[in-house]
Coordinates of C-alpha atoms and ligand atoms in Angstrom, one line a residue:
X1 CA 0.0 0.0 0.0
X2 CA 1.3 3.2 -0.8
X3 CA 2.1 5.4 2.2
X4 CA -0.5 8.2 1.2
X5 CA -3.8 6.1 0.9
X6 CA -7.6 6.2 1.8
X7 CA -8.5 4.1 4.8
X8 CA -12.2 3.8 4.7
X9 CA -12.2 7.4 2.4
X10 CA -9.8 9.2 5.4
X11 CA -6.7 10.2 3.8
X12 CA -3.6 9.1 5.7
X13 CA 0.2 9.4 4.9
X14 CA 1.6 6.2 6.8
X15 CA -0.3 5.5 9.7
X16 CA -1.2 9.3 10.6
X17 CA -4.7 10.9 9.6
X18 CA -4.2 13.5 8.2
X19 CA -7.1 15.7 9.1
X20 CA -5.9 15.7 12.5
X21 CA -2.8 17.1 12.2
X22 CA -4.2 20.1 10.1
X23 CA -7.0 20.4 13.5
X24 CA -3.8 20.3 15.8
X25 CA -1.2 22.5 13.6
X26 CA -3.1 24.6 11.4
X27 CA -3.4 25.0 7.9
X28 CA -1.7 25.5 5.4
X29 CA 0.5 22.7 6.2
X30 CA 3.3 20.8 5.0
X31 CA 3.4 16.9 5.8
X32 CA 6.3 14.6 4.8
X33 CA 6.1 10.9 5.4
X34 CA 9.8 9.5 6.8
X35 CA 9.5 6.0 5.2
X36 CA 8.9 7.4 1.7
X37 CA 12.2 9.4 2.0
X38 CA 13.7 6.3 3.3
X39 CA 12.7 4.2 0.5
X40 CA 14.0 6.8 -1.8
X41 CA 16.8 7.1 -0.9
X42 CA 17.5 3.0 -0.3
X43 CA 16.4 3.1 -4.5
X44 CA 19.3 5.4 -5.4
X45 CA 21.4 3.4 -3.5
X46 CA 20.6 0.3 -4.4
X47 CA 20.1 2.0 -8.2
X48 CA 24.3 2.4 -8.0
X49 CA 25.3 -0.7 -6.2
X50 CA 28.6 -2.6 -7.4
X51 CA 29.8 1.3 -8.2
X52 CA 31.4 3.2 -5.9
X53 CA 29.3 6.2 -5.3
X54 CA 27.7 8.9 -3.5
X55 CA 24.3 10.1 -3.4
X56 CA 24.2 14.1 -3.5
X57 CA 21.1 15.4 -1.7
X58 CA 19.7 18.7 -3.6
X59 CA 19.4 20.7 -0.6
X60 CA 17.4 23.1 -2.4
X61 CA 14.6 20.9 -3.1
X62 CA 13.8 20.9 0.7
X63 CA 16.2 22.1 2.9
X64 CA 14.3 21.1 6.6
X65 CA 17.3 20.5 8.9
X66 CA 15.7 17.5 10.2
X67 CA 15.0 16.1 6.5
X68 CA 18.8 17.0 5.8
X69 CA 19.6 15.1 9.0
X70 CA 17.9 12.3 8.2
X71 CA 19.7 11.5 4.7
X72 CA 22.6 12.6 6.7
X73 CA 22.5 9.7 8.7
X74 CA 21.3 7.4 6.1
X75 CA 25.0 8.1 4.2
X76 CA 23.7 11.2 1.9
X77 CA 26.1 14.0 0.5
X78 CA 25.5 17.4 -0.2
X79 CA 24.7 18.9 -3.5
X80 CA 24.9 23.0 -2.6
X81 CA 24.5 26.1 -4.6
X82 CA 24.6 28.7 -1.5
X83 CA 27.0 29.1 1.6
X84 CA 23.4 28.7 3.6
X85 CA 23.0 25.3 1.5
X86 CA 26.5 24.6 2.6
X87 CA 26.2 25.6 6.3
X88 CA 23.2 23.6 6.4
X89 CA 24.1 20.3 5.2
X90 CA 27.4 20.4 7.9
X91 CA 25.1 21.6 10.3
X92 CA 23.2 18.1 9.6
X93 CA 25.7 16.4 10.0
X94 CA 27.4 15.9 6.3
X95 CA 31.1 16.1 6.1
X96 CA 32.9 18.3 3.9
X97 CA 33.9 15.9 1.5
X98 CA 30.6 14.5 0.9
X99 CA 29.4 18.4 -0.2
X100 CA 29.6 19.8 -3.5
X101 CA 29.1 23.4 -4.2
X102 CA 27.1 24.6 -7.6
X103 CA 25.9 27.2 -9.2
X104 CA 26.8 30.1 -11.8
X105 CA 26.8 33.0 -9.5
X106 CA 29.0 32.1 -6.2
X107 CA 29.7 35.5 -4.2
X108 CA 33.7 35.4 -3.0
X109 CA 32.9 35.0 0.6
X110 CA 30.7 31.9 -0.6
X111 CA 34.0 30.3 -2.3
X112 CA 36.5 31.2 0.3
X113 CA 33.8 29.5 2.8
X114 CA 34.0 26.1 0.2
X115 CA 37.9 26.1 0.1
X116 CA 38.0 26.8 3.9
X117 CA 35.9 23.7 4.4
X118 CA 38.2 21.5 2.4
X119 CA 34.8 20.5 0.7
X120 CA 34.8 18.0 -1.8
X121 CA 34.7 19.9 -5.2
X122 CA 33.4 23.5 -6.3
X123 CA 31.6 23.2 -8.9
X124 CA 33.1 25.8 -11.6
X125 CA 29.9 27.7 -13.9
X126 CA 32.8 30.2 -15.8
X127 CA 36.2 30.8 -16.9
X128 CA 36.0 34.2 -15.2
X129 CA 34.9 32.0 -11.9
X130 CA 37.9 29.8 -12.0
X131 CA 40.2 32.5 -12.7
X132 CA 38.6 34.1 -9.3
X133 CA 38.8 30.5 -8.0
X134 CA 42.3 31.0 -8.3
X135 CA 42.8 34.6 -6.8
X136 CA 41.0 33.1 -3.5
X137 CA 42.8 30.3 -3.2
X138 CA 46.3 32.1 -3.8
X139 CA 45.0 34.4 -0.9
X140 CA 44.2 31.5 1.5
X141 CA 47.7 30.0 0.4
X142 CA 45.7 26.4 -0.7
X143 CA 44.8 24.8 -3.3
X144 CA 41.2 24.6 -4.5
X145 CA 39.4 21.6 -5.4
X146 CA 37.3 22.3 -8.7
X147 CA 35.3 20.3 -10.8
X148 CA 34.0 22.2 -14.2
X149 CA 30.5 22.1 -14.6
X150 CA 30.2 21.1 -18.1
X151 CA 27.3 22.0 -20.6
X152 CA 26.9 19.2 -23.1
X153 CA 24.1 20.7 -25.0
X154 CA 21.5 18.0 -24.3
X155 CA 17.8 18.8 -24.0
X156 CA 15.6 17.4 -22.2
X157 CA 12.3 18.4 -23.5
X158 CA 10.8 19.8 -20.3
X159 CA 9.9 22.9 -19.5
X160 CA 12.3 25.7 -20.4
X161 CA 12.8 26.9 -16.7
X162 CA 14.2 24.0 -15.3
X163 CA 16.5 23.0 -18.9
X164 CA 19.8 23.6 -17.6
X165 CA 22.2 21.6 -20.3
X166 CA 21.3 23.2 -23.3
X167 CA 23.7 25.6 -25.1
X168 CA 21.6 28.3 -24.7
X169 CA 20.7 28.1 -21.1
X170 CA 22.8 30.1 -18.8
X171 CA 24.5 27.1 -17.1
X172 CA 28.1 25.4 -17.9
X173 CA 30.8 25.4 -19.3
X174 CA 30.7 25.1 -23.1
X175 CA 32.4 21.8 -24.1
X176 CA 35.2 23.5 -26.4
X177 CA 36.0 25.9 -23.4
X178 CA 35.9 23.3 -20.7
X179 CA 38.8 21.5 -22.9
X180 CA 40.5 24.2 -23.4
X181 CA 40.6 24.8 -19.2
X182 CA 41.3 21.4 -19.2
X183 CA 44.6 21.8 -20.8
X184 CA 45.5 25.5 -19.5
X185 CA 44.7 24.3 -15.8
X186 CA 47.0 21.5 -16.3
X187 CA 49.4 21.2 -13.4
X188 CA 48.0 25.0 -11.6
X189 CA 49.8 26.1 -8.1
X190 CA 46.0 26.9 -6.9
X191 CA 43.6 24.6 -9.2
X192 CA 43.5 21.0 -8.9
X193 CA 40.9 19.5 -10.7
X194 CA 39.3 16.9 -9.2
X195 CA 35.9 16.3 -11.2
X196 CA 33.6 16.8 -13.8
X197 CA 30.4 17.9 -13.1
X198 CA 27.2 18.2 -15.4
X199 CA 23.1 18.7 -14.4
X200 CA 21.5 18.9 -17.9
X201 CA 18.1 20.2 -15.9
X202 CA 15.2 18.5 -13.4
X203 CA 11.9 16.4 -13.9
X204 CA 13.2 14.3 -16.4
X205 CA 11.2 11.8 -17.7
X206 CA 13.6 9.5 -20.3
X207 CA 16.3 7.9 -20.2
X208 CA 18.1 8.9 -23.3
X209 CA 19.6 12.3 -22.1
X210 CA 21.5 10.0 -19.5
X211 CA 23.2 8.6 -21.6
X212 CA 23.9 10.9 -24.0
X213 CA 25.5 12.5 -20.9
X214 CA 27.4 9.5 -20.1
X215 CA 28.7 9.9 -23.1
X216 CA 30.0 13.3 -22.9
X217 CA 31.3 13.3 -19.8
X218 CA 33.3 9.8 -20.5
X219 CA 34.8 11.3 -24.0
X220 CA 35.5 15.1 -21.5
X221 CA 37.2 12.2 -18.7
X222 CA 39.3 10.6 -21.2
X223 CA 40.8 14.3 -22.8
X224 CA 41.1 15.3 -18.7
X225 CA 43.2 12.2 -18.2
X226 CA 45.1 12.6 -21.5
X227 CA 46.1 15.9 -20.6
X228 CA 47.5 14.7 -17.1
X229 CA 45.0 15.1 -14.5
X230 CA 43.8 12.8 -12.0
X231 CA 39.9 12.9 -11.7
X232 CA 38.5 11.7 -8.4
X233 CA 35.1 11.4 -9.3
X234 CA 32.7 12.1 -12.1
X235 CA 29.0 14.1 -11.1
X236 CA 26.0 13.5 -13.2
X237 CA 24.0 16.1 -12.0
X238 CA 20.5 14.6 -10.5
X239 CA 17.0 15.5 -12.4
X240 CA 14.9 12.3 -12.3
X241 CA 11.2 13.1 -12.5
X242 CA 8.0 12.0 -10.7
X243 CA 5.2 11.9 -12.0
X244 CA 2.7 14.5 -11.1
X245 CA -0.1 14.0 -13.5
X246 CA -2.8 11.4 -12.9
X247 CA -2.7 8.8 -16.3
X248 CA -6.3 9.4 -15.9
X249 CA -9.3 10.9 -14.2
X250 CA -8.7 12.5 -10.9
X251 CA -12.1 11.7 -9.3
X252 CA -11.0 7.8 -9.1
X253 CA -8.0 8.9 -6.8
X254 CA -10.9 7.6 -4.3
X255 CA -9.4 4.1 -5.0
X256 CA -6.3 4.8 -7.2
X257 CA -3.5 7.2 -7.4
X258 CA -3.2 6.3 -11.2
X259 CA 0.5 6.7 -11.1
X260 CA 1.2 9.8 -9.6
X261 CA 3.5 10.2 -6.9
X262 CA 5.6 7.4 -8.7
X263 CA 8.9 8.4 -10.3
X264 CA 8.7 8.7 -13.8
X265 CA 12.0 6.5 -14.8
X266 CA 13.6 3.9 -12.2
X267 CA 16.4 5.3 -10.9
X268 CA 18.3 1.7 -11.8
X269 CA 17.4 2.7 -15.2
X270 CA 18.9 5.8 -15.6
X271 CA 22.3 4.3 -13.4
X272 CA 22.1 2.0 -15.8
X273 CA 21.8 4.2 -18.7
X274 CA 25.1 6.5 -17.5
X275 CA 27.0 3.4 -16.7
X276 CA 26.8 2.1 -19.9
X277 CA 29.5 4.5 -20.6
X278 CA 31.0 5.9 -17.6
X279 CA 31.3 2.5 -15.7
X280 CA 34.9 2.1 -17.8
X281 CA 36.4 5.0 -16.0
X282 CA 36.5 2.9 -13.1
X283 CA 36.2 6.2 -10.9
X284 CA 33.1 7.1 -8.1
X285 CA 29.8 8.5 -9.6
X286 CA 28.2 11.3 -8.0
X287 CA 24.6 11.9 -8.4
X288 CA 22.4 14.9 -7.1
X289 CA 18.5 14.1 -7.1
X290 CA 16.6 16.5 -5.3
X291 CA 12.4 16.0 -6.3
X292 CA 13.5 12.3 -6.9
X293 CA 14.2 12.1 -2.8
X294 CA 11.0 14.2 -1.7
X295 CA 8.5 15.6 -4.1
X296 CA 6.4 12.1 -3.6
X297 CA 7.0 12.2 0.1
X298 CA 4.9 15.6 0.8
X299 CA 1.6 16.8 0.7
X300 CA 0.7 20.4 1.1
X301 CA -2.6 20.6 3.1
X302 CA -5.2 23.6 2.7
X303 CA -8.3 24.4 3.6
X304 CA -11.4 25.8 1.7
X305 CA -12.4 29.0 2.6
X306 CA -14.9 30.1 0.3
X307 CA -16.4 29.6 -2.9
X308 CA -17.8 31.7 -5.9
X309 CA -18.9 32.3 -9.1
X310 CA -18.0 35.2 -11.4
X311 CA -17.6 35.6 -15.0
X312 CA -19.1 32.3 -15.8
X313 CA -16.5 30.6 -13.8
X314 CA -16.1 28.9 -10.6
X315 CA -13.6 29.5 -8.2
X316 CA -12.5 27.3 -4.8
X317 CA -10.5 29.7 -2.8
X318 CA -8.4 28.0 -0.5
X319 CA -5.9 29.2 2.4
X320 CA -2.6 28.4 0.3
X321 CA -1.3 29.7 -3.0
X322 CA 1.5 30.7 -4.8
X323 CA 3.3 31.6 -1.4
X324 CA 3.3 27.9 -0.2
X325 CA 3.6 26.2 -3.8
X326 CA 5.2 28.3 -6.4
X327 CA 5.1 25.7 -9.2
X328 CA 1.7 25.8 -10.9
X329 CA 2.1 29.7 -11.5
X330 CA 5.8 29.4 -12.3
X331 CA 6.0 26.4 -14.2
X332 CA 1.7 25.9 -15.1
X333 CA 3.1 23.0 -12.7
X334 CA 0.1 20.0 -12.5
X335 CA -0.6 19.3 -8.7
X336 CA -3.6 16.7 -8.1
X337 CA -5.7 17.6 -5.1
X338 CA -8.0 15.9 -3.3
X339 CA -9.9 15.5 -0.4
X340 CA -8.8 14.4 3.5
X341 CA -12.0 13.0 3.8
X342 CA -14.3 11.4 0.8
X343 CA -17.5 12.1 0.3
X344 CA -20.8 11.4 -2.1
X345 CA -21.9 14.4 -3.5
X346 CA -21.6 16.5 -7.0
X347 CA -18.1 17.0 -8.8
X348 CA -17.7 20.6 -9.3
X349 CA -14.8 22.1 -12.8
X350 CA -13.4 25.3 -11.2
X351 CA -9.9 26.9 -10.7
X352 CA -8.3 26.2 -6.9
X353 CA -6.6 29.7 -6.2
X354 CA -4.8 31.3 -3.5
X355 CA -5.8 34.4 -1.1
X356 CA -2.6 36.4 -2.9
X357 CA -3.2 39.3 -4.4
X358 CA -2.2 38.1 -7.8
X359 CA -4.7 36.5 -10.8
X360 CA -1.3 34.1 -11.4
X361 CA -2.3 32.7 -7.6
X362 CA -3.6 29.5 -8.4
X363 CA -3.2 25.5 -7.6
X364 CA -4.9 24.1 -10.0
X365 CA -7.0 25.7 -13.5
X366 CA -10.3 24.2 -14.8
X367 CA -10.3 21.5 -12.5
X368 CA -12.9 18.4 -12.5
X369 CA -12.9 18.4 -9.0
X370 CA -14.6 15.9 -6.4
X371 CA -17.7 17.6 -3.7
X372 CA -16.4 20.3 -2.1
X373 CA -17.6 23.0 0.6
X374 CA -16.3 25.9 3.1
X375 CA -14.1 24.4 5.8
X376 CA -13.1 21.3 3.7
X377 CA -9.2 20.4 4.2
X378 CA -7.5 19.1 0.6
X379 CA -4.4 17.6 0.2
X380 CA -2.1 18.8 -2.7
X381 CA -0.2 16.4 -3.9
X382 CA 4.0 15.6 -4.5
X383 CA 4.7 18.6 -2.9
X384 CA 7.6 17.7 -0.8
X385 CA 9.8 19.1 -3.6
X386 CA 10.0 22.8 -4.3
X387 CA 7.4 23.5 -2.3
X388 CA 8.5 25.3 1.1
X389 CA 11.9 25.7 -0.3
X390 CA 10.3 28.0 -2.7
X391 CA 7.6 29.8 -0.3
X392 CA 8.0 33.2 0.5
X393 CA 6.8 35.9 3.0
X394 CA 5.0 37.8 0.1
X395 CA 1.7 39.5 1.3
X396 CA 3.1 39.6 4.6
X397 CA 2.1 35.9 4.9
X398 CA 3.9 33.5 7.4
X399 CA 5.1 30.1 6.2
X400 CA 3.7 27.2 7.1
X401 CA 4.9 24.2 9.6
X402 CA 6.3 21.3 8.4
X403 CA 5.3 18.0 10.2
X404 CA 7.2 14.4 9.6
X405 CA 5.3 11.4 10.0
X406 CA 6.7 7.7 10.8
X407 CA 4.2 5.4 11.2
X408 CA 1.7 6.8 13.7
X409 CA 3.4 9.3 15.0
X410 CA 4.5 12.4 14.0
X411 CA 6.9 15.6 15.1
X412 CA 6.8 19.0 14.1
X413 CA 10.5 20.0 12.1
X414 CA 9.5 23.5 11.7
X415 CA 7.2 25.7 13.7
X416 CA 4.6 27.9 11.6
X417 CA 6.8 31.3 11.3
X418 CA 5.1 33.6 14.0
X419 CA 4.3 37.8 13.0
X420 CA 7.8 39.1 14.8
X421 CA 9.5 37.6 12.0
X422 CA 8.0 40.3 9.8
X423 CA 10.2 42.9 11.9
X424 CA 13.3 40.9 12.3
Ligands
PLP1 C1 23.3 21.5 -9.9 C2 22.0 20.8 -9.6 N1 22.1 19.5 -9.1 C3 20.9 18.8 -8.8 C4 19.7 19.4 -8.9 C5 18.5 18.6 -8.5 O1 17.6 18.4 -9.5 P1 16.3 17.5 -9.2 O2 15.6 18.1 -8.1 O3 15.5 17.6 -10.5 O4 16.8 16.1 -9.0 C6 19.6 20.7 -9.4 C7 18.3 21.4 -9.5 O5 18.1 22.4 -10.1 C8 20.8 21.4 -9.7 O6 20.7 22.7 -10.1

């Protein structure tokens, strides 16, 4: 049974109902089942075994110090693209050399932090950041440990805003100037390049851009090794998908999830599908899933606060929007939704929106959506993912709790933000 089911129309995630958390904590609400990120995590690992490698938590998918602490403890890395990222994951509990540092716009003081830290490999977005690599690490008399982040125009034929390996896109290094680093670096007093790195973008959903990636990065491997380095690992980035969208009508959830919440590749699969080529390098893989890990683990819980009708359309306005769950107005993002508690009565087609004062506020559009009335509580589904990381204070709101379930009982992680933080 899956950990979020009905059990006799009373939505639980493991053994916890889940209307009686939102009585006791409040809505909105975030509530993330332990097992399911323990299972996910067990599937990567399992996904790699017979390799030697390492699992890179995306902090920024959800960044809860107790959900960090728990990968933490379960053997997880790091994958950061912040000092805050960074300080969180050791914080946790995840040595240095199990964190890797992205991104294409590292402040100074976020490098010096990551060659302070001895961490495993900073993850190099630009010539003009290595050369500043360089500069810091001549400073702090060390040498750094870099890995170029390579763009190997791949696309992955999702949505534009999360395609990160094209040429076009604003992350990587182009493959003619990552060889050319590759051979000018050769040997530097304050570079030593330990890696390759690549993340051709998130919620993927086929197997073939892994291993076209493979491919790159073995044939980038090979000239790095030709021109007298001595790579320590190679990073693939993370990006599996999950499926969000029901297969088919969302009024059956009743008695069938129809596939959602379920990644959308097996993560043995895609290992499978980067091996193929990068397994004759005979050196550690590095992956980085973030949604992979949590998306299916969290549900968003709201409540309905009103309804109406204008302009020939019907609206359900509930107490979360945009603010708790940025994805449908930032990506048209599919959530399913559905009831904490089942009952006969009339399906309803309207748009689920937020109170925030913005018409781009919504969870859902022109929605067939099961009997629904003022006070009702509704889960919204694989929201563990780029949900709270991506909240924000806007409208003077506060951000939710998160809760984490095992079994039948449950703890709060992190306490509904109170109004003094709207001063501080
Ligand atoms: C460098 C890097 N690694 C890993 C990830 C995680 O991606 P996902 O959550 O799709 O697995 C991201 C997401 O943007 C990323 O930028």
């Amino acid at each position: 049974m899956p950990y979020l089911h009905y059990d006799h129309d009373v939505l639980k995630l493991e053994d916890t109902v889940l209307d009686e958390l939102a009585d006791a904590h409040g809505t909105p609400l975030f509530v993330y089942s332990e097992s399911q990120i323990r299972d996910n995590f067990q599937a990567m690992q399992t996904a790699f075994v017979g390799v030697p490698h390492l699992i890179c938590y995306a902090v920024k998918a959800n960044s809860n110090p107790e959900i960090l602490r728990l990968l933490a403890e379960m053997g997880a890395g790091a994958d950061a693209v912040s000092v805050g990222e960074m300080w969180l994951a050791l914080k946790a509990g995840i040595p240095p050399e199990r964190i890797v540092f992205a991104g294409v716009g590292k402040r100074d003081d976020e490098i010096e932090f990551a060659i302070q830290q001895n961490i495993r490999g900073l993850n190099v977005e630009s010539e003009m950041e290595l050369q500043v690599v360089a500069e810091i690490a001549a400073r702090l008399q060390r040498r750094a440990r870099v890995s170029l982040r390579i763009n190997p125009d791949i696309d992955i034929h999702g949505h534009p805003y999360i395609s990160t390996g094209r040429h076009k896109d604003k992350f990587g290094i182009a493959l003619d100037t990552a060889r050319r680093l590759i051979t000018e670096y050769r040997g530097h007093p304050q570079i030593q390049l330990v890696g390759l790195h690549a993340h051709i973008g998130s919620q993927i959903t086929e197997i073939l851009p892994y291993r076209k990636l493979g491919e790159v990065m073995r044939d980038m491997a090979v000239f790095a090794a030709q021109q007298g380095h001595r790579l320590e690992y190679i990073d693939v980035g993370g990006g599996l998908g999950v499926r969000y969208e029901p297969q088919g009508d969302e009024r059956h959830f009743r008695h069938d999830w129809q596939g959602v919440n379920e990644l959308a590749i097996e993560p043995k699969a895609v290992a499978d599908a980067l091996l193929t080529s990068l397994r004759q390098l005979e050196l550690p893989i590095l992956f980085e899933p973030g949604r992979s890990l949590v998306a299916n683990a969290g549900v968003l819980i709201t409540r309905v606060l009103y309804l109406k009708e204008t302009g020939g359309k019907r609206f359900v306005i509930v107490d979360a929007g945009m603010t708790e769950l940025v994805r449908p107005s930032l990506y048209s993002a599919y959530h399913a939704i559905v009831p904490l508690h089942w009952r006969e009565g009339e399906a309803v087609r309207a748009d689920v929106v937020g109170p925030i004062c913005e018409s781009g506020d919504f969870l859902a559009r022109d929605r067939q959506l099961p009997p629904v009335q003022r006070g009702d509580l509704r889960a919204v589904l694989t929201a563990g993912a780029y949900g709270y990381s991506l909240s924000s204070n806007y409208n003077a709101g506060l951000r939710p709790a998160e809760i984490l379930v095992h079994g039948s009982s449950h703890r709060v992680i992190r306490q509904r933000q109170p109004l003094d933080v709207l001063i501080k």
